Short mmCIF file of C-alpha atoms in Angstrom, two decimals:
data_model
loop_
_atom_site.label_atom_id
_atom_site.label_comp_id
_atom_site.label_asym_id
_atom_site.label_seq_id
_atom_site.Cartn_x
_atom_site.Cartn_y
_atom_site.Cartn_z
CA MET A 8 167.86 -49.78 150.30
CA GLU A 9 169.29 -51.58 153.75
CA LYS A 10 165.98 -51.71 154.67
CA GLU A 11 164.65 -53.03 151.54
CA ILE A 12 167.17 -56.33 151.59
CA SER A 13 166.04 -56.71 155.12
CA SER A 14 162.28 -56.70 154.66
CA ALA A 15 162.92 -58.91 151.95
CA LYS A 16 164.85 -61.32 154.02
CA LYS A 17 162.12 -61.13 156.89
CA ARG A 18 159.68 -62.01 153.92
CA LYS A 19 161.47 -64.75 153.13
CA VAL A 20 161.77 -66.01 156.60
CA SER A 21 158.25 -65.91 157.34
CA GLU A 22 157.25 -67.33 154.15
CA ARG A 23 159.06 -70.34 154.75
CA ASN A 24 157.96 -70.47 158.39
CA LYS A 25 154.10 -70.74 156.84
CA LYS A 26 155.86 -73.60 154.82
CA MET A 27 157.07 -75.55 157.42
CA THR A 28 153.94 -75.21 159.79
CA LYS A 29 152.00 -76.62 156.69
CA GLU A 30 154.39 -79.29 156.57
CA TRP A 31 153.81 -79.82 160.09
CA ILE A 32 150.05 -79.49 160.19
CA ILE A 33 149.84 -82.41 157.33
CA CYS A 34 152.21 -84.89 159.00
CA ILE A 35 150.08 -84.43 162.35
CA ILE A 36 146.89 -85.18 160.49
CA ILE A 37 148.57 -88.01 158.41
CA ILE A 38 149.62 -89.56 161.95
CA ILE A 39 146.34 -89.18 163.59
CA ALA A 40 144.88 -90.92 160.48
CA VAL A 41 146.98 -93.68 160.54
CA VAL A 42 146.48 -94.04 164.57
CA SER A 43 142.70 -93.61 164.28
CA LEU A 44 142.08 -96.62 161.35
CA ASN A 45 144.39 -98.81 163.35
CA ILE A 46 142.66 -98.32 166.66
CA ILE A 47 138.90 -98.82 163.98
CA THR A 48 140.49 -102.17 162.77
CA GLN A 49 142.39 -103.42 166.38
CA ASN A 50 138.59 -102.94 167.94
CA TYR A 51 136.90 -104.93 164.92
CA THR A 52 139.61 -107.72 165.13
CA SER A 53 139.69 -108.30 168.66
CA GLU A 54 135.41 -108.25 168.41
CA SER A 55 135.63 -110.77 165.68
CA VAL A 56 137.97 -113.28 167.88
CA GLU A 57 136.35 -112.64 171.14
CA GLN A 58 133.37 -113.57 169.56
CA LEU A 59 134.62 -116.53 167.66
CA ASN A 60 136.51 -117.61 170.25
CA THR A 61 133.37 -117.84 173.03
CA SER A 62 131.49 -119.69 170.21
CA LEU A 63 134.49 -122.29 169.73
CA TRP A 64 134.37 -122.64 173.55
CA ASN A 65 131.10 -123.28 173.85
CA LEU A 66 130.91 -125.96 171.22
CA LYS A 67 134.28 -127.45 172.87
CA GLU A 68 132.07 -127.78 176.41
CA LYS A 69 129.01 -129.62 173.96
CA LEU A 70 131.65 -131.98 171.88
CA GLU A 71 133.29 -133.05 175.60
CA LEU A 72 129.99 -134.24 176.87
CA LYS A 73 129.47 -138.13 177.48
CA ASN A 74 126.49 -137.94 175.07
CA PRO A 75 126.83 -134.86 172.82
CA ASN A 76 123.75 -133.86 170.85
CA SER A 77 125.01 -134.42 166.86
CA LYS A 78 122.45 -132.22 165.51
CA GLU A 79 123.02 -129.42 167.93
CA ILE A 80 126.84 -129.26 167.52
CA LYS A 81 126.61 -129.49 164.04
CA ASP A 82 124.15 -125.97 164.08
CA ASP A 83 126.54 -124.49 166.32
CA MET A 84 129.46 -125.36 164.23
CA ASP A 85 127.37 -123.92 160.83
CA GLY A 86 126.86 -120.79 162.81
CA ILE A 87 130.86 -120.50 163.90
CA MET A 88 131.29 -121.17 159.97
CA GLU A 89 128.97 -118.38 158.78
CA GLU A 90 130.67 -115.89 161.30
CA TRP A 91 133.95 -116.44 159.82
CA ARG A 92 132.46 -116.20 156.53
CA ASN A 93 130.98 -112.65 156.98
CA ARG A 94 133.98 -111.26 159.53
CA PHE A 95 136.53 -112.88 156.79
CA ASN A 96 135.92 -110.40 153.88
CA LEU A 97 136.49 -107.44 156.62
CA LEU A 98 139.43 -108.79 158.20
CA ALA A 99 140.94 -109.59 154.55
CA PHE A 100 141.16 -105.43 154.19
CA PHE A 101 143.77 -105.19 156.92
CA ILE A 102 145.07 -108.87 158.20
CA GLU A 103 147.77 -111.01 155.97
CA HIS A 104 145.61 -113.54 154.19
CA ASP A 105 148.44 -116.44 155.41
CA GLU A 106 147.15 -115.71 158.69
CA LEU A 107 143.22 -115.51 158.01
CA GLU A 108 143.97 -118.95 155.42
CA LYS A 109 145.57 -120.67 158.60
CA ALA A 110 142.35 -120.18 160.52
CA GLU A 111 140.06 -120.99 157.73
CA THR A 112 141.78 -124.37 157.84
CA GLU A 113 141.58 -124.96 161.02
CA LEU A 114 138.07 -124.34 160.93
CA THR A 115 137.40 -126.20 158.16
CA SER A 116 139.17 -129.44 159.35
CA LEU A 117 136.86 -128.95 162.60
CA LYS A 118 134.04 -129.10 160.82
CA ALA A 119 135.15 -132.07 158.93
CA ASN A 120 135.61 -134.02 161.96
CA ILE A 121 132.13 -132.74 163.32
CA GLU A 122 130.33 -133.70 160.33
CA VAL A 123 131.87 -137.24 160.49
CA GLU A 124 131.02 -136.91 164.12
CA GLU A 125 135.02 -137.71 165.27
CA TYR A 126 134.78 -135.58 168.15
CA ASN A 127 137.71 -136.48 169.94
CA SER A 128 139.82 -135.07 166.69
CA ALA A 129 137.17 -132.13 166.48
CA VAL A 130 138.64 -130.95 170.29
CA PRO A 131 142.21 -130.15 169.57
CA GLU A 132 141.00 -129.13 166.12
CA LEU A 133 139.20 -126.63 168.05
CA GLU A 134 142.15 -125.73 170.45
CA LYS A 135 144.48 -124.93 167.21
CA ALA A 136 141.76 -122.70 165.45
CA ALA A 137 141.24 -121.02 168.90
CA PHE A 138 145.08 -120.34 169.23
CA ILE A 139 145.45 -118.85 165.42
CA LEU A 140 142.82 -116.50 165.71
CA GLU A 141 143.87 -115.00 169.38
CA HIS A 142 147.53 -114.90 167.75
CA ILE A 143 145.75 -113.15 165.01
CA LYS A 144 144.33 -110.44 167.08
CA ASN A 145 148.01 -110.24 169.67
CA LYS A 146 149.90 -110.23 166.16
CA PHE A 147 148.06 -107.27 164.54
CA ARG A 148 148.12 -105.07 168.01
CA LEU A 149 149.52 -101.62 167.98
CA GLU A 150 152.44 -101.81 170.49
CA ILE A 151 155.51 -101.03 170.43
CA LYS A 152 157.42 -104.50 169.75
CA ASN A 153 154.97 -105.16 166.67
CA VAL A 154 156.21 -101.49 165.13
CA PHE A 155 159.94 -102.81 165.21
#
């Protein structure tokens, strides 16, 4: 009789251990998936910001020339806006819309200044847009200070 009770207890303990093992495996898989997706989105965000900021700083150099070429500047700005539109749709899946709207506002303001050839006013708008893009990249980086 005691052997039967003892073996029944062992089976219950064994079943409980199997459940715990399954739960741990599921938790580990979820953590790996979250970290992996975060790395992918972080890489895409960094790549997007770097590419846009490079284009913006190249545009700034052209804006600061003594005799800027209006057509070339407008073409560069159109290219930047096209790149922004292409990247915006995917970034909107995992970045706060408020942050993206701030960048969009600055880029639109920059474009408006370039269209009316107010290059002196365009430079501060360009710098704000670059700052906001860099802020977006840093804000959504996986770091301890951003988690807590």
